[in-house]
Amino acid sequence: MDDLSVVIAGAAGEGIQVVGEVLAQTVSAHGYAVFAWQEYESRIRGGHSRFALRIGEVPRNAALERADLLLALNPGAAQQYRPLLGDGGLLLSPEGEGEAEGAVAIPFAELAQEAAGKKLYANSVAVGALVAALGMDREVLYRVLERRFREKGEEVSEANRKAAEAGYREATERCGERCPWKLGGAEGRYYLADGHRAVALGAVRAGCRFLSAYPMSPSTSIITFLAKEQERLGVFVEQAEDELAAINMAVGASYAGARSLTATSGGGFALMGEGVSLAGMTETPVVIVLAQRPGPATGLPTRTAQGDLLFAVHAGHGEFPKAVLAPSDPVDAFHQTVRAFDLADRFQVPVVLLTDQFLAESLFSVEDFELGRSEPELHLADPGEIEEYRRYRLTEGGVSPRLYPGQSEHLVGADSDEHDEWGHITEDLEGTAVPMMEKRLSKLAGLRAALRPPEADGVEEAEHVLVGWGSSRGAVREAVELLRAEGVAAGSLHFTDLWPLPEYRFPEGKRYWAVEGNATGQLARLLRSEYAVVFQGRVGRCDGLPLTAETIRRQIDV
């Protein structure tokens, strides 16, 4: 069995996320690799949403467009998503959809009422029907349900099990030969992880002890996870009154000696601009997660995009160094978060970590989370080796010795105005202001040298090279596979380190295609300006849905 696509569709408030997560955990417990992503509207109830799972024996962490099995919780969802079904696909939907070819009617709510006493348990009926349709072991499902609802008490847990059993029986009787799948078990052992939980754990690994943020989708999952686990993980979490306060609190905490983090989305990052500059002027390390969603303004608040790249690169007034990184999956998110803290600390600059709704909320199958690969690096100075402390001492490379207040007898000054080496405000334009600006900007050379070139896949042999960044890596790699299957010599370049762009020379004689989840080709513009690379064309998507291999392939004219 390989590359099976299951789509669960319904309205906001119908609980498709619960159905999807329970099914994902059940499939994973059978030893299969699962990738799950979701789209949903920004409303409390109604509209159309889907939770899509991709199942196989090896991890393929990218979205598919088709559905082999579609479970629709209401007739409207069935109508909306039925075009996704390919030949041989099957629709499971409530009674009323009929027993037409390729469809099986399962009365979820009625079965829930009969089996568990409440229609509320219709979702467990639905997941039981899915497990039966996929030929999986229902006992595995029952264990997953027991773990999920254990905290709600034995009565609730048992009601969910009864409902799931009813759905399983009903689907078993009605599916017959129309359900050809037999997911009896595989040998894989995978963890299910999402990008933002990996960011949060990476921050803890890096030694982060303070998070201040104002909730804004899709960054909120970092805040809620760390708030829930703050005592266990040793992170102080503060919900600020707005994003300007959030970043200033994070800068203040870092000045006081605590590694600190703030997280937001596009609109919130717009408010943080002044704080980003404050970190640049005071040379205070801080890590900012910018979780992208389509804009401008409120845009499509629950959907995905790669539309804030240039915004992150140019954020803040004035001229000062900063770094921008964009991880691609949860493992990468963990390690890049540790690295973001280390870069911020080493060069005393703000570092922006670009995520997006797709990375934040999708579930990835992870084989091995090598925590030990990322050891945090601290770059505080030793006060015992300093006779006269100057916070902003002019140094080769621009990085001054950093102490925090109260660490020693040395006085630690800071000023958001231009200042001298001790941190005292100055109007000495030529003698102090210019050398200070040059000192700060001189960090760029060291920062650039610390950043990594793009990850190359088959570039030397390729005629066509797809160039992407961030969470689109899986889709780009699959698009390359599609091209190669057609006999096209294709390869890919994937950028994680986006600013300052690392030293890299694009091989000559290739046709480069920029692949991005935005409308204007922001990476292409950045690469043209820094590397003078010429692109054959550009692949873009800006409808709030993730890039897929099929989307990319359709837009490449070869």
PDB file of C-alpha atoms in Angstrom, residues 97 175 186 229 341 382 427 455 476 538:
ATOM      1  CA  GLU A  97     -26.370  10.764  -0.311  1.00  0.00           C
ATOM      2  CA  CYS A 175     -18.762  -1.216   2.127  1.00  0.00           C
ATOM      3  CA  ALA A 186       3.429  -1.849   8.592  1.00  0.00           C
ATOM      4  CA  GLU A 229       3.541  23.447  29.717  1.00  0.00           C
ATOM      5  CA  PHE A 341      18.686  31.622  19.321  1.00  0.00           C
ATOM      6  CA  ASP A 382      33.055  36.518  31.286  1.00  0.00           C
ATOM      7  CA  GLU A 427      25.147  63.747  19.375  1.00  0.00           C
ATOM      8  CA  GLU A 455      20.220  22.522  -0.147  1.00  0.00           C
ATOM      9  CA  VAL A 476       9.067  21.001  -4.744  1.00  0.00           C
ATOM     10  CA  ARG A 538       7.988  31.569 -11.700  1.00  0.00           C
TER      11      ARG A 538
END
